[in-house]
mmCIF file of C-alpha atoms in Angstrom:
data_model
loop_
_atom_site.group_PDB
_atom_site.id
_atom_site.type_symbol
_atom_site.label_atom_id
_atom_site.label_comp_id
_atom_site.label_asym_id
_atom_site.label_seq_id
_atom_site.Cartn_x
_atom_site.Cartn_y
_atom_site.Cartn_z
ATOM 1 C CA MET A 690 38.606 26.709 -62.715
ATOM 2 C CA ASN A 691 35.973 29.302 -61.959
ATOM 3 C CA TYR A 692 34.973 30.935 -58.694
ATOM 4 C CA ASN A 693 31.784 28.864 -58.308
ATOM 5 C CA ASP A 694 33.741 25.577 -58.215
ATOM 6 C CA LEU A 695 36.123 27.043 -55.634
ATOM 7 C CA ASP A 696 33.237 28.267 -53.457
ATOM 8 C CA GLN A 697 31.536 24.852 -53.679
ATOM 9 C CA ARG A 698 34.726 23.089 -52.607
ATOM 10 C CA ARG A 699 35.164 25.427 -49.629
ATOM 11 C CA LEU A 700 31.530 24.981 -48.657
ATOM 12 C CA SER A 701 31.726 21.172 -48.846
ATOM 13 C CA TYR A 702 34.979 21.230 -46.835
ATOM 14 C CA LEU A 703 33.346 23.351 -44.114
ATOM 15 C CA VAL A 704 30.283 21.087 -44.025
ATOM 16 C CA CYS A 705 32.460 17.962 -43.649
ATOM 17 C CA LEU A 706 34.531 19.623 -40.918
ATOM 18 C CA SER A 707 31.385 20.707 -39.061
ATOM 19 C CA LEU A 708 29.888 17.208 -39.248
ATOM 20 C CA ALA A 709 33.135 15.712 -37.930
ATOM 21 C CA LEU A 710 33.201 18.100 -34.971
ATOM 22 C CA ILE A 711 29.521 17.518 -34.151
ATOM 23 C CA SER A 712 29.969 13.735 -34.242
ATOM 24 C CA ALA A 713 33.050 13.992 -32.008
ATOM 25 C CA VAL A 714 31.165 16.086 -29.431
ATOM 26 C CA CYS A 715 28.184 13.713 -29.496
ATOM 27 C CA ALA A 716 30.475 10.705 -29.056
ATOM 28 C CA ILE A 717 31.750 12.011 -25.732
ATOM 29 C CA GLU A 718 29.587 10.449 -23.078
ATOM 30 C CA LEU A 719 29.426 12.432 -19.857
ATOM 31 C CA GLN A 720 29.609 10.262 -16.758
ATOM 32 C CA PRO A 721 28.176 11.449 -13.447
ATOM 33 C CA GLU A 722 30.655 11.733 -10.578
ATOM 34 C CA PRO A 723 30.548 8.584 -8.435
ATOM 35 C CA ASP A 724 28.982 8.903 -5.007
ATOM 36 C CA TYR A 725 31.402 7.620 -2.391
ATOM 37 C CA GLY A 726 28.905 8.002 0.409
ATOM 38 C CA PRO A 727 29.215 10.120 3.525
ATOM 39 C CA ALA A 728 32.679 10.801 4.919
ATOM 40 C CA ALA A 729 33.145 9.145 8.298
ATOM 41 C CA TYR A 730 36.198 8.172 10.330
ATOM 42 C CA GLU A 731 37.462 7.854 13.873
ATOM 43 C CA PHE A 732 41.040 7.687 15.132
ATOM 44 C CA HIS A 733 43.119 8.140 18.241
ATOM 45 C CA TRP A 734 46.789 7.923 19.204
ATOM 46 C CA SER A 735 48.945 8.653 22.223
ATOM 47 C CA VAL A 736 52.586 8.895 23.292
ATOM 48 C CA HIS A 737 53.804 8.424 26.862
ATOM 49 C CA ASP A 738 57.579 8.618 27.248
ATOM 50 C CA PRO A 739 58.480 9.447 30.867
ATOM 51 C CA HIS A 740 62.202 9.502 30.024
ATOM 52 C CA THR A 741 61.876 12.551 27.746
ATOM 53 C CA GLY A 742 58.650 13.933 29.203
ATOM 54 C CA ASP A 743 56.880 13.537 25.859
ATOM 55 C CA ILE A 744 53.274 12.885 26.884
ATOM 56 C CA LYS A 745 50.512 13.685 24.414
ATOM 57 C CA SER A 746 47.395 12.227 22.791
ATOM 58 C CA GLN A 747 44.711 12.987 20.237
ATOM 59 C CA LYS A 748 41.341 11.575 19.262
ATOM 60 C CA GLU A 749 39.019 12.724 16.492
ATOM 61 C CA THR A 750 35.783 11.635 14.834
ATOM 62 C CA ARG A 751 34.094 12.800 11.663
ATOM 63 C CA LYS A 752 30.613 12.150 10.376
ATOM 64 C CA ASP A 753 29.659 13.870 7.115
ATOM 65 C CA ASP A 754 30.918 17.463 7.458
ATOM 66 C CA LYS A 755 31.112 17.607 11.277
ATOM 67 C CA VAL A 756 34.462 17.005 12.992
ATOM 68 C CA VAL A 757 34.855 16.692 16.784
ATOM 69 C CA GLY A 758 38.150 16.047 18.552
ATOM 70 C CA GLN A 759 40.432 16.557 21.506
ATOM 71 C CA TYR A 760 44.172 16.645 22.024
ATOM 72 C CA THR A 761 46.241 16.867 25.179
ATOM 73 C CA LEU A 762 49.896 17.526 25.864
ATOM 74 C CA ILE A 763 52.193 18.402 28.740
ATOM 75 C CA ASP A 764 53.676 21.882 28.284
ATOM 76 C CA ALA A 765 57.304 22.615 29.151
ATOM 77 C CA ASP A 766 56.195 24.168 32.456
ATOM 78 C CA GLY A 767 54.461 20.906 33.514
ATOM 79 C CA TYR A 768 50.869 22.043 32.879
ATOM 80 C CA LEU A 769 48.423 19.773 31.064
ATOM 81 C CA ARG A 770 46.945 21.534 28.042
ATOM 82 C CA THR A 771 43.642 20.094 26.766
ATOM 83 C CA VAL A 772 42.052 21.382 23.572
ATOM 84 C CA ASP A 773 38.502 20.347 22.676
ATOM 85 C CA TYR A 774 37.613 21.346 19.129
ATOM 86 C CA SER A 775 34.779 21.011 16.642
ATOM 87 C CA SER A 776 34.207 22.113 13.088
ATOM 88 C CA ASP A 777 31.155 22.156 10.839
ATOM 89 C CA ASP A 778 29.611 24.149 7.998
ATOM 90 C CA HIS A 779 27.385 26.193 10.291
ATOM 91 C CA SER A 780 29.758 27.253 13.121
ATOM 92 C CA GLY A 781 33.175 26.925 11.495
ATOM 93 C CA PHE A 782 36.131 25.907 13.681
ATOM 94 C CA ASN A 783 35.763 26.293 17.460
ATOM 95 C CA ALA A 784 38.264 25.345 20.156
ATOM 96 C CA ILE A 785 38.183 25.404 23.949
ATOM 97 C CA VAL A 786 41.624 25.391 25.593
ATOM 98 C CA ARG A 787 42.159 24.416 29.242
ATOM 99 C CA ARG A 788 45.405 24.390 31.248
ATOM 100 C CA GLU A 789 45.635 22.466 34.495
ATOM 101 C CA PRO A 790 48.624 22.006 36.819
ATOM 102 C CA THR A 791 50.004 18.488 37.194
ATOM 103 C CA ASP A 792 52.548 16.809 39.390
ATOM 104 C CA ILE A 793 54.484 15.641 36.326
ATOM 105 C CA LYS A 794 58.039 16.919 36.303
ATOM 106 C CA ILE A 795 59.548 17.399 32.877
ATOM 107 C CA PRO A 796 63.125 16.083 32.893
ATOM 108 C CA GLN A 797 65.611 18.869 32.205
ATOM 109 C CA PRO A 798 69.010 18.187 30.673
ATOM 110 C CA ALA A 799 71.828 18.128 33.207
ATOM 111 C CA LEU A 800 73.963 21.207 33.009
ATOM 112 C CA GLU A 801 77.557 20.114 33.343
ATOM 113 C CA PRO A 802 80.249 22.757 33.474
ATOM 114 C CA LYS A 803 82.078 22.834 30.173
ATOM 115 C CA LYS A 804 85.844 22.603 30.272
ATOM 116 C CA LEU A 805 87.587 24.820 27.777
ATOM 117 C CA ILE A 806 90.992 23.650 26.669
ATOM 118 C CA ALA A 807 93.256 26.032 24.804
ATOM 119 C CA THR A 808 95.547 24.507 22.209
ATOM 120 C CA LYS A 809 98.776 26.004 20.972
ATOM 121 C CA ILE A 810 98.841 26.941 17.303
ATOM 122 C CA LEU A 811 101.940 25.406 15.775
ATOM 123 C CA ALA A 812 101.800 27.041 12.360
ATOM 124 C CA PRO A 813 100.225 30.306 11.238
ATOM 125 C CA LEU A 814 96.899 29.952 9.476
ATOM 126 C CA SER A 815 96.984 30.297 5.722
ATOM 127 C CA PRO A 816 94.943 33.212 4.382
ATOM 128 C CA LEU A 817 91.625 32.612 2.707
ATOM 129 C CA VAL A 818 92.201 35.431 0.211
ATOM 130 C CA HIS A 819 94.563 34.775 -2.696
ATOM 131 C CA TYR A 820 95.566 37.303 -5.315
ATOM 132 C CA ALA A 821 95.062 36.075 -8.852
ATOM 133 C CA PRO A 822 98.195 36.119 -10.975
ATOM 134 C CA LYS A 823 98.062 38.575 -13.862
ATOM 135 C CA ALA A 824 98.556 35.793 -16.396
ATOM 136 C CA LEU A 825 95.126 34.346 -15.551
ATOM 137 C CA LEU A 826 93.248 37.606 -16.140
ATOM 138 C CA LYS A 827 91.462 37.603 -19.497
ATOM 139 C CA GLY A 828 90.687 40.630 -21.588
ATOM 140 C CA PRO A 829 92.278 44.013 -21.371
ATOM 141 C CA GLU A 830 94.274 44.606 -18.238
ATOM 142 C CA PRO A 831 92.404 46.842 -15.782
ATOM 143 C CA SER A 832 93.816 50.302 -15.391
ATOM 144 C CA GLU A 833 93.500 50.471 -11.611
ATOM 145 C CA GLY A 834 92.278 48.492 -8.618
ATOM 146 C CA ASN A 835 93.104 45.124 -7.126
ATOM 147 C CA TYR A 836 91.246 41.985 -8.161
ATOM 148 C CA VAL A 837 91.248 39.023 -5.833
ATOM 149 C CA SER A 838 89.774 35.552 -5.729
ATOM 150 C CA VAL A 839 88.328 34.247 -2.497
ATOM 151 C CA SER A 840 88.513 30.576 -1.629
ATOM 152 C CA GLY A 841 86.913 28.825 1.285
ATOM 153 C CA PRO A 842 84.637 25.951 2.163
ATOM 154 C CA THR A 843 82.136 25.042 -0.530
ATOM 155 C CA ALA A 844 78.730 23.476 -0.119
ATOM 156 C CA GLN A 845 78.119 20.063 -1.600
ATOM 157 C CA TYR A 846 74.609 18.785 -2.181
ATOM 158 C CA LYS A 847 73.721 15.152 -2.707
ATOM 159 C CA TYR A 848 70.286 14.353 -4.059
#
């Protein structure tokens, strides 16, 4: 076999490989991204639980890239907080916050005096630190120092 035959084989191999790659690239058909139309929505929700004092609401609308909304809630001090907000590409996010006094009283948990009861310890508590017996130590015995193992509650995780 001479060098010309070897060069011709390499050249034909490279030509075939190039044609295969070009046909593979041409076979891929690029699809334009589908147009889902303008983004638009509107929602609102509210909670009114006089037992816990949880009173709040929100409403929001969006048309294309402009969002306008408002939410209200009763703060812990009984004031009504109202936030009007808007967001768009030109102005960014803007919010106006108002606080107004109300006659709504937020229920506070009843503070009952706690009764502390002392109990008599019948047996001394066992220590949480245990010295390891020398028979369990592996390797050469240390020349000095005390080595202990500590036992206590362990965490268990359930997934």
